[in-house]
Coordinates of C-alpha atoms and ligand atoms in Angstrom, one line a residue:
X468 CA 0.0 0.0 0.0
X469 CA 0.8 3.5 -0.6
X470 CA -0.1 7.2 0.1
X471 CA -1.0 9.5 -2.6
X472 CA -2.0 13.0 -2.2
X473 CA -5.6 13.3 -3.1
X474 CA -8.6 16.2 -4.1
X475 CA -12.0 15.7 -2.2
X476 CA -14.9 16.3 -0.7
X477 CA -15.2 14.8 3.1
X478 CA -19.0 15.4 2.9
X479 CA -22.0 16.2 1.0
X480 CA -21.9 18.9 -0.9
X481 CA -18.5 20.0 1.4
X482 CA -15.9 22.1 -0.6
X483 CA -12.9 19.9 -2.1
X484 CA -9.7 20.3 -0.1
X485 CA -6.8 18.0 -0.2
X486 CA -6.7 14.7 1.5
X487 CA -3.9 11.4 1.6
X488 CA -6.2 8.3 0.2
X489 CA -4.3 4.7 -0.1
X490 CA -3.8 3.0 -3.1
X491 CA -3.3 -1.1 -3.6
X492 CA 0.1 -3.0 -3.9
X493 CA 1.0 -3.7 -7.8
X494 CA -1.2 -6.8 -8.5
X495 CA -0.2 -9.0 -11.1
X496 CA -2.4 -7.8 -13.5
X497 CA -1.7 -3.9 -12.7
X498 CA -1.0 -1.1 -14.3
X499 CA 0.7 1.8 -12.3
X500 CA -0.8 5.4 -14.0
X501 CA 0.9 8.7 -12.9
X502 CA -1.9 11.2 -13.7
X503 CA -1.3 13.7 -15.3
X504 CA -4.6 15.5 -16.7
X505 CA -8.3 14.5 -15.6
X506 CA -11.3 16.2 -17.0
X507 CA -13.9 17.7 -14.9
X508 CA -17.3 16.0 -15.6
X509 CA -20.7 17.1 -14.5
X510 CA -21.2 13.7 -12.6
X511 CA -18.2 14.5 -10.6
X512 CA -20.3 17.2 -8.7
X513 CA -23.5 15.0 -9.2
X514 CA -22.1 12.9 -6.7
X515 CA -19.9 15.4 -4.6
X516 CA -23.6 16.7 -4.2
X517 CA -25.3 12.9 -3.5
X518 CA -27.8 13.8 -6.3
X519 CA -28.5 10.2 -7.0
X520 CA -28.8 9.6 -3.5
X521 CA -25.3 6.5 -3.4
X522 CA -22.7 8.5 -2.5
X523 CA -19.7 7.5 -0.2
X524 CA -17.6 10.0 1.7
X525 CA -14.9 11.0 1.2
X526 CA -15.2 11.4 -2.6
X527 CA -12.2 11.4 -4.7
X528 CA -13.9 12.4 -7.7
X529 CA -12.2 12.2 -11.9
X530 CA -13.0 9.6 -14.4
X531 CA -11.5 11.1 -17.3
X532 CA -7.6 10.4 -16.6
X533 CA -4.7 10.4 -18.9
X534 CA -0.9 9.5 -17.1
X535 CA 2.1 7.9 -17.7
X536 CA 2.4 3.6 -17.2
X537 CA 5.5 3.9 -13.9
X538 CA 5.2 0.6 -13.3
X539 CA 3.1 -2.9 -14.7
X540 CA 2.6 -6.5 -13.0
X541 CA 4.0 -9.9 -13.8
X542 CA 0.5 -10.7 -16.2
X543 CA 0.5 -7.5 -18.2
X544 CA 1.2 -7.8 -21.9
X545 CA -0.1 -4.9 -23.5
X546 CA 1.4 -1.8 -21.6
X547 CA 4.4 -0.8 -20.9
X548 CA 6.8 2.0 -18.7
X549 CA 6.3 5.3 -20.3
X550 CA 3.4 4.5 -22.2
X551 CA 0.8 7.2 -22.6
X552 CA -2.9 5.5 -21.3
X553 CA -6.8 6.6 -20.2
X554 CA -8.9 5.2 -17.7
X555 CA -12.6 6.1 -18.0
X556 CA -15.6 5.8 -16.1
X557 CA -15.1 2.2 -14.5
X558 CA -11.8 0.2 -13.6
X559 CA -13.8 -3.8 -13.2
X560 CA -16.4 -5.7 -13.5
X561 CA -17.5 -9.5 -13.2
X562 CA -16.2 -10.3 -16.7
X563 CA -18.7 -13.7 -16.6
X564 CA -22.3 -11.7 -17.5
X565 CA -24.1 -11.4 -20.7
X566 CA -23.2 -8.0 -20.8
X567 CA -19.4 -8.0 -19.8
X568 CA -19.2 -10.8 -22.3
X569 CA -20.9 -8.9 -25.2
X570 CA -18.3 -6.0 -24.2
X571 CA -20.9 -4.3 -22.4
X572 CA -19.3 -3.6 -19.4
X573 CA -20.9 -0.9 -18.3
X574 CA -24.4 -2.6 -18.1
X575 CA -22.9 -5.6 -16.2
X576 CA -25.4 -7.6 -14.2
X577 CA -23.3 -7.8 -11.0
X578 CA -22.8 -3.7 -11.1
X579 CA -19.6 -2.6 -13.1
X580 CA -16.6 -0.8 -10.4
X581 CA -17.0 2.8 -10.8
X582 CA -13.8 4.7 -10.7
X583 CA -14.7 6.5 -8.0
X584 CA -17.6 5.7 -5.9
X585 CA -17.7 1.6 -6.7
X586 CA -16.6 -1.2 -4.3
X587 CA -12.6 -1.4 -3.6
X588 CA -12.1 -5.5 -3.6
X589 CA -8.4 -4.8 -2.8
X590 CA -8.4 -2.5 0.3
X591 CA -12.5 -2.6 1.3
X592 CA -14.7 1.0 1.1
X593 CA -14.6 2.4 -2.3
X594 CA -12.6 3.2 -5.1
X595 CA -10.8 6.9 -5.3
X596 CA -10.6 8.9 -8.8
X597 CA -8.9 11.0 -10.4
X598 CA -8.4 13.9 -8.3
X599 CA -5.1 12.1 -7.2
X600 CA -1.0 11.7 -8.1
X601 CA -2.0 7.7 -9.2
X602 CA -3.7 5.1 -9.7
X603 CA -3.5 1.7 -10.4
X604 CA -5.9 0.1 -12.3
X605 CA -6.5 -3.1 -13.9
X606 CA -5.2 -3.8 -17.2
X607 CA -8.4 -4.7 -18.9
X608 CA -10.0 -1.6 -18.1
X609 CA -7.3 0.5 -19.7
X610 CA -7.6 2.8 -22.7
X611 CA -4.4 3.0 -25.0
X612 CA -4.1 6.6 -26.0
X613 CA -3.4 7.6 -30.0
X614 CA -0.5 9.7 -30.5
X615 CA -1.1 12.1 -32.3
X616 CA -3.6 14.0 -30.0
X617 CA -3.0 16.3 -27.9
X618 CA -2.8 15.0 -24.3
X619 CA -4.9 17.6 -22.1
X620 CA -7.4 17.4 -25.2
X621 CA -7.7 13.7 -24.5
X622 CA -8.9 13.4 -21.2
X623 CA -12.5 14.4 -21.8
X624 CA -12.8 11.7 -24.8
X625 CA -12.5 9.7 -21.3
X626 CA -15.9 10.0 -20.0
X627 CA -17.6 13.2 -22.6
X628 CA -16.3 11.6 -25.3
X629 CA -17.7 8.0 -25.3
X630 CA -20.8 8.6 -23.6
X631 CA -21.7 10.4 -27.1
X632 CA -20.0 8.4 -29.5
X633 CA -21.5 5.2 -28.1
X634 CA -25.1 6.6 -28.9
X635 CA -24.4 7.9 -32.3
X636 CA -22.3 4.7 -33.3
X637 CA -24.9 2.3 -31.6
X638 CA -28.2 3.8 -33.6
X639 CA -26.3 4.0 -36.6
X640 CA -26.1 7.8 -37.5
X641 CA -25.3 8.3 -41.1
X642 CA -24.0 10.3 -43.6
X643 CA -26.8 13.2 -44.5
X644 CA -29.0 12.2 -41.7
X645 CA -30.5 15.8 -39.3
X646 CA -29.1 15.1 -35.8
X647 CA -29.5 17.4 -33.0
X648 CA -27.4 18.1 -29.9
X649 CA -29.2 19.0 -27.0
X650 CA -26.9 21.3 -24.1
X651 CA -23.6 22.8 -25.5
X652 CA -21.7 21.4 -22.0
X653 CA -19.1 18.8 -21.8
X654 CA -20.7 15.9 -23.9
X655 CA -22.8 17.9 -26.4
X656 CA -19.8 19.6 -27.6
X657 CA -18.1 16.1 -28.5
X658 CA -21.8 15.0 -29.6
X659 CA -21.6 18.0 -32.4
X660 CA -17.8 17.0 -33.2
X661 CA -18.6 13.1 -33.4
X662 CA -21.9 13.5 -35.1
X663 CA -20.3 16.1 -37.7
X664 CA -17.4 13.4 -38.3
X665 CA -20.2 11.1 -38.8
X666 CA -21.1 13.4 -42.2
X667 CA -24.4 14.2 -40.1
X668 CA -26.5 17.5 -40.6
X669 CA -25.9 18.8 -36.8
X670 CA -27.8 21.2 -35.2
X671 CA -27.1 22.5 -32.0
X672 CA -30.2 23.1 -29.3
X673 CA -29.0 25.4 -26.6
X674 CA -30.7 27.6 -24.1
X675 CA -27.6 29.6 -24.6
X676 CA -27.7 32.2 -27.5
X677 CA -24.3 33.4 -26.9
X678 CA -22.6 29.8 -27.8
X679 CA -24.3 29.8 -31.3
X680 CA -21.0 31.2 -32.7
X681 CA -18.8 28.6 -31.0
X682 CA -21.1 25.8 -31.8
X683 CA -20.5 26.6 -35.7
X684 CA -17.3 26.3 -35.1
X685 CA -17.6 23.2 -33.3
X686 CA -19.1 21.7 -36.4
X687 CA -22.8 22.8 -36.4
X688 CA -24.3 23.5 -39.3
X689 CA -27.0 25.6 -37.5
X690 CA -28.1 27.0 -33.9
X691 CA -31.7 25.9 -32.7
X692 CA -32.7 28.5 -29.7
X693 CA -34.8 26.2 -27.7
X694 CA -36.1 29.1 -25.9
X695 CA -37.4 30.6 -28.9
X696 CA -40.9 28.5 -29.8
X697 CA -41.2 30.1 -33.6
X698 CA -37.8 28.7 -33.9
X699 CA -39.1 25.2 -32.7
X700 CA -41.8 25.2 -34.4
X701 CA -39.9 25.5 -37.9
X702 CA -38.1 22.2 -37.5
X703 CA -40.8 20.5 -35.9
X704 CA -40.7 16.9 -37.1
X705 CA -37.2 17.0 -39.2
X706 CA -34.9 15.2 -37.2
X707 CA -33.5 11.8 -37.8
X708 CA -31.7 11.7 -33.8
X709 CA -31.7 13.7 -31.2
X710 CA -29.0 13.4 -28.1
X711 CA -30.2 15.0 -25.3
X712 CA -27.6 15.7 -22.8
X713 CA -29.4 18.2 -20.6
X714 CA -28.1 17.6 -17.3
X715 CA -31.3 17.8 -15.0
X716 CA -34.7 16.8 -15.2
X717 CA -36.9 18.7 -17.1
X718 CA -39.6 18.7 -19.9
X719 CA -38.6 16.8 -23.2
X720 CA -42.5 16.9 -25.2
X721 CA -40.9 20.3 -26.9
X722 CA -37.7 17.9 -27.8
X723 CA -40.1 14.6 -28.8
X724 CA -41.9 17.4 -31.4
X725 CA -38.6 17.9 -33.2
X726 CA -38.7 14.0 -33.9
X727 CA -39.6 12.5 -37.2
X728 CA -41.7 9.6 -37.9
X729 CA -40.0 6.4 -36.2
X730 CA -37.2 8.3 -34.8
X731 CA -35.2 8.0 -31.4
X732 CA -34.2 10.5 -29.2
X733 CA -31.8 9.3 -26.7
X734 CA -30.8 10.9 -23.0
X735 CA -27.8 10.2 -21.5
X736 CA -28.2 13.6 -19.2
X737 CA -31.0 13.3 -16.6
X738 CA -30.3 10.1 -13.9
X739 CA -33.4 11.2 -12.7
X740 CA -37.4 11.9 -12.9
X741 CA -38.6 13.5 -15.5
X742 CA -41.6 15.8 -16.0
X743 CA -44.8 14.4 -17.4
X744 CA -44.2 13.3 -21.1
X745 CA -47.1 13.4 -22.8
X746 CA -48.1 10.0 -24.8
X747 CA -49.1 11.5 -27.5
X748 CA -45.6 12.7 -28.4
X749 CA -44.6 8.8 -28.8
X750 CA -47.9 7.5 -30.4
X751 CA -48.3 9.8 -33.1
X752 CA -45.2 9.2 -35.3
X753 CA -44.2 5.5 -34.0
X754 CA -41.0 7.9 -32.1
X755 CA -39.0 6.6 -29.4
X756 CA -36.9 7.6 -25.7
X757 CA -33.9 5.8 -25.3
X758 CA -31.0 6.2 -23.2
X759 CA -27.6 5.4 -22.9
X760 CA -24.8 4.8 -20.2
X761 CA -20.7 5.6 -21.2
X762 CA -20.0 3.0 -23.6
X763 CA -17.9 -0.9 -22.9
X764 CA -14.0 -0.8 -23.2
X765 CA -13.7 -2.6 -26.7
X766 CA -15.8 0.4 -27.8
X767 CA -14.0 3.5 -25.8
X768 CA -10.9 2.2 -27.6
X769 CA -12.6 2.6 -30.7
X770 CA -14.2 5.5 -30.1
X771 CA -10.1 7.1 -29.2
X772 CA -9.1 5.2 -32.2
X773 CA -11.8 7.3 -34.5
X774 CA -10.1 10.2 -32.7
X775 CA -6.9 9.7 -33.8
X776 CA -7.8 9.4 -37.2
X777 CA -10.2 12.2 -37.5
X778 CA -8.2 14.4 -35.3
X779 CA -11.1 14.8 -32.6
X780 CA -10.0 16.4 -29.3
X781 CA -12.4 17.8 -26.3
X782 CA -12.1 21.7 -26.1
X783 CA -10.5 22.3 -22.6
X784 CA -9.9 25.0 -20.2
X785 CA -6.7 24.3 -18.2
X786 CA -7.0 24.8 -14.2
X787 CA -5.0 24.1 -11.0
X788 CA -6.6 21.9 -8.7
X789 CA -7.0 24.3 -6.2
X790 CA -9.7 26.4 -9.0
X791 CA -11.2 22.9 -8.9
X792 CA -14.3 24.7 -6.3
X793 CA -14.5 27.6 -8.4
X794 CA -15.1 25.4 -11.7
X795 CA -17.5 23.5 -9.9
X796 CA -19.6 26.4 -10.3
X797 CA -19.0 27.5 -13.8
X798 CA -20.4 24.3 -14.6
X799 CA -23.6 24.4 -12.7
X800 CA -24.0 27.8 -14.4
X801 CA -23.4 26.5 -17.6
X802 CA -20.5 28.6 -17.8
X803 CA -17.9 26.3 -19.2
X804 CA -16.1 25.9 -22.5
X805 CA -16.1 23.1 -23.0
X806 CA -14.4 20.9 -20.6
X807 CA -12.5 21.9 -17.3
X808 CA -9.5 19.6 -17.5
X809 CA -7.1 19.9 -13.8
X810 CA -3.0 19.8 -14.7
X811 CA -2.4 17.4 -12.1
X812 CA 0.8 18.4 -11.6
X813 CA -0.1 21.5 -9.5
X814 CA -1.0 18.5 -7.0
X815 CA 2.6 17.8 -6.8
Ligands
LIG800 P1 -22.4 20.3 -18.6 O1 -21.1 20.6 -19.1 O2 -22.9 21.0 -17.4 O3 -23.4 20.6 -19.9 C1 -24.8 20.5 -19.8 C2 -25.4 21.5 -20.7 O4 -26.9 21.3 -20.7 C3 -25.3 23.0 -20.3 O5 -24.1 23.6 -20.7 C4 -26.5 23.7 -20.9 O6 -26.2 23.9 -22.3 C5 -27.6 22.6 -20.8 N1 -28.5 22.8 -19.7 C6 -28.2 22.9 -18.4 N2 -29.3 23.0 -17.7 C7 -30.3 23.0 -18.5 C8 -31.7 23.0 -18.4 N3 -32.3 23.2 -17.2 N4 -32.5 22.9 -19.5 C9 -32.0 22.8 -20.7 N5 -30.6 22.7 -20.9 C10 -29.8 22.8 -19.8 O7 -22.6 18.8 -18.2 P2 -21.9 17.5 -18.9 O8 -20.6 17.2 -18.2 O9 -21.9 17.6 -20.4 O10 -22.9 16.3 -18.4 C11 -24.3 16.4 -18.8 C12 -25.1 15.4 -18.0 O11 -24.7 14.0 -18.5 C13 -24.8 15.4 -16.5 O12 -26.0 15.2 -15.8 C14 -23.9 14.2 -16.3 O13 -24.0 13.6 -15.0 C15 -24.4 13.2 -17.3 N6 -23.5 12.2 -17.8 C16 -24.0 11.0 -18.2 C17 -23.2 10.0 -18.7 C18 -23.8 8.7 -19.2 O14 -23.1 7.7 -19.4 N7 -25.1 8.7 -19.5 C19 -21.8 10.2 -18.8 C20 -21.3 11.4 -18.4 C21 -22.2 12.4 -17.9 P3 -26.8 25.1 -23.1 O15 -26.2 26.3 -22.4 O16 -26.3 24.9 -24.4 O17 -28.3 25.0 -23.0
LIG801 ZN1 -18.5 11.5 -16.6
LIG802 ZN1 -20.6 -8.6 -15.7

């Protein structure tokens, strides 16, 4: 066992401060991560917050980490000393399921081992993120990280980045097809970059006026003011998909109008009750809800891999870890462009 030096919250909804948290022995089948950068997602402060009503304190929040291999056990094959690697949003799971055998490890039946927040086998309580020096995680549940993108750009590709591939990739979008983004945060800024890459239509849904400009340039081909019902109204029923990443519950029968005939719209935003949706919305045009959860391992590595050849990098804003409360905030306010990603060396 070691100590690290670590960034969390003690209680609900405390500040962060720093903290010493433990981490494991080098098990055979190890891999020892310095971190370097990890992203700042809006479920990191979901759970600071116990919003979904499981958290365990302290919290040692981060699931979008990027580091440097120091170290590997006896079993490891595919990583080495000095090689550049991710860890997402979960670090085990049973491996025997349906799910963890159809590379669907986030689904898994027995509960997958969030990064932070999950079940530590190897020292009892839970499992620390990324907030910390290192961590040492499981070979299997390691990302290998293409090298020609930029590092600090990767780390939201982590967490943001495959919880909107997955959705695209899984219900096939396509070439020419009218796909909308809903909430220019963390993941619908990836969503517009993926979905563009895809050789979609994309249009961007914001409450937000002011990011129209950066949306364009984000790959939009056009800004839908969802505030604005004239605006709605004029691309009622035209969209193919729609990814809704809104981070709270709220009303989605203006979003279900947007729909065509026999067309999804999928959340991956609100863990939690929504308002009323009206029937109606679904019946008349055969349309459908869905939602999604981060994506398996076998596909985050694609999803990095379609990064590296298309170039695709999260939009970051650099910070110490000691802005790490005041970000917190900028988030909640929607004030954030696009991802907050902590140099981890101003842990050191
Ligand atoms: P974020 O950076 O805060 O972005 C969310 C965006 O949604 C905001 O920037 C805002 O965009 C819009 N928004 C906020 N409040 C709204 C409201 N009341 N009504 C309509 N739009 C609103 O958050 P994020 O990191 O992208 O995460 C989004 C959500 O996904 C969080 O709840 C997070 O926990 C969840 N999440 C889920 C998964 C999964 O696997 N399913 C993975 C990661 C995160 P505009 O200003 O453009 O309107
Ligand atoms: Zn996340
Ligand atoms: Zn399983």
């Amino acid at each position: 066992m070691s100590e690290v030096k670590a960034y969390g919250a003690k209680k609900q909804a405390a500040s962060l401060e720093e903290m010493t948290i433990e981490r494991r022995e080098l098990q055979p089948d190890d891999v020892h991560i310095k971190i370097t950068y990890c992203g700042v997602c809006h479920s990191d402060i979901h759970t600071v917050q116990n919003d979904w009503g499981n958290s365990k304190y302290p919290v040692v929040p981060g699931h979008e980490i990027i580091g440097k291999v120091v170290a590997v056990g006896d079993k490891v094959s595919n990583y080495k000393k000095g090689d550049l690697v991710g860890v997402g949003c979960m670090v085990d799971s049973c491996r025997e399921c349906s799910a963890c055998k159809d590379d669907l490890e986030q689904f898994c039946e027995k509960g997958m081992v969030g990064t932070y927040n999950g079940p530590n086998k190897h020292l009892g309580g839970h499992t620390f993120g990324g907030y910390s020096q290192e961590i040492l995680v499981d070979q299997n549940y390691v990302l290998s990280i293409p090298e020609n993108l930029d590092e600090k750009g990767v780390a939201p590709l982590l967490c943001a980045g495959i919880t909107t591939f997955s959705p695209l990739n899984h219900w096939g979008v396509k070439k020419g097809d009218k796909v909308g983004v809903i909430g220019l945060g963390g993941l619908g800024h990836m969503g517009i970059k993926f979905a563009a890459a895809m050789g979609a239509k994309v249009v961007m849904i914001t409450t937000s006026p002011d990011k129209a400009k950066d949306a364009k340039r984000l790959g939009a081909d056009e800004v839908l003011i969802s505030k604005d019902e004239d605006d709605m109204k004029k691309h009622k029923g035209s969209f193919d998909f729609l990814l809704n990443t809104v981070p709270v519950g709220h009303d989605i029968n203006p979003y279900l109008e947007l729909l065509k005939r026999d067309s999804t719209m999928v959340l991956v935003g609100a863990i939690e009750p929504l308002e009323k949706m009206h029937g109606g919305n679904l019946i008349l045009g055969r349309k459908r809800v869905a939602g999604s959860l981060i994506g398996g391992i076998k596909e985050t590595q694609e999803m990095l891999d379609f990064c590296g050849k298309h170039n695709i990098v999260s939009d970051v804003e650099m910070i110490d870890i000691k802005e790490i409360n005041k970000a917190y905030k900028r988030v909640v306010d929607s004030d954030v462009k696009y991802r907050f990603v902590i140099d981890m060396e101003s842990l050191n």
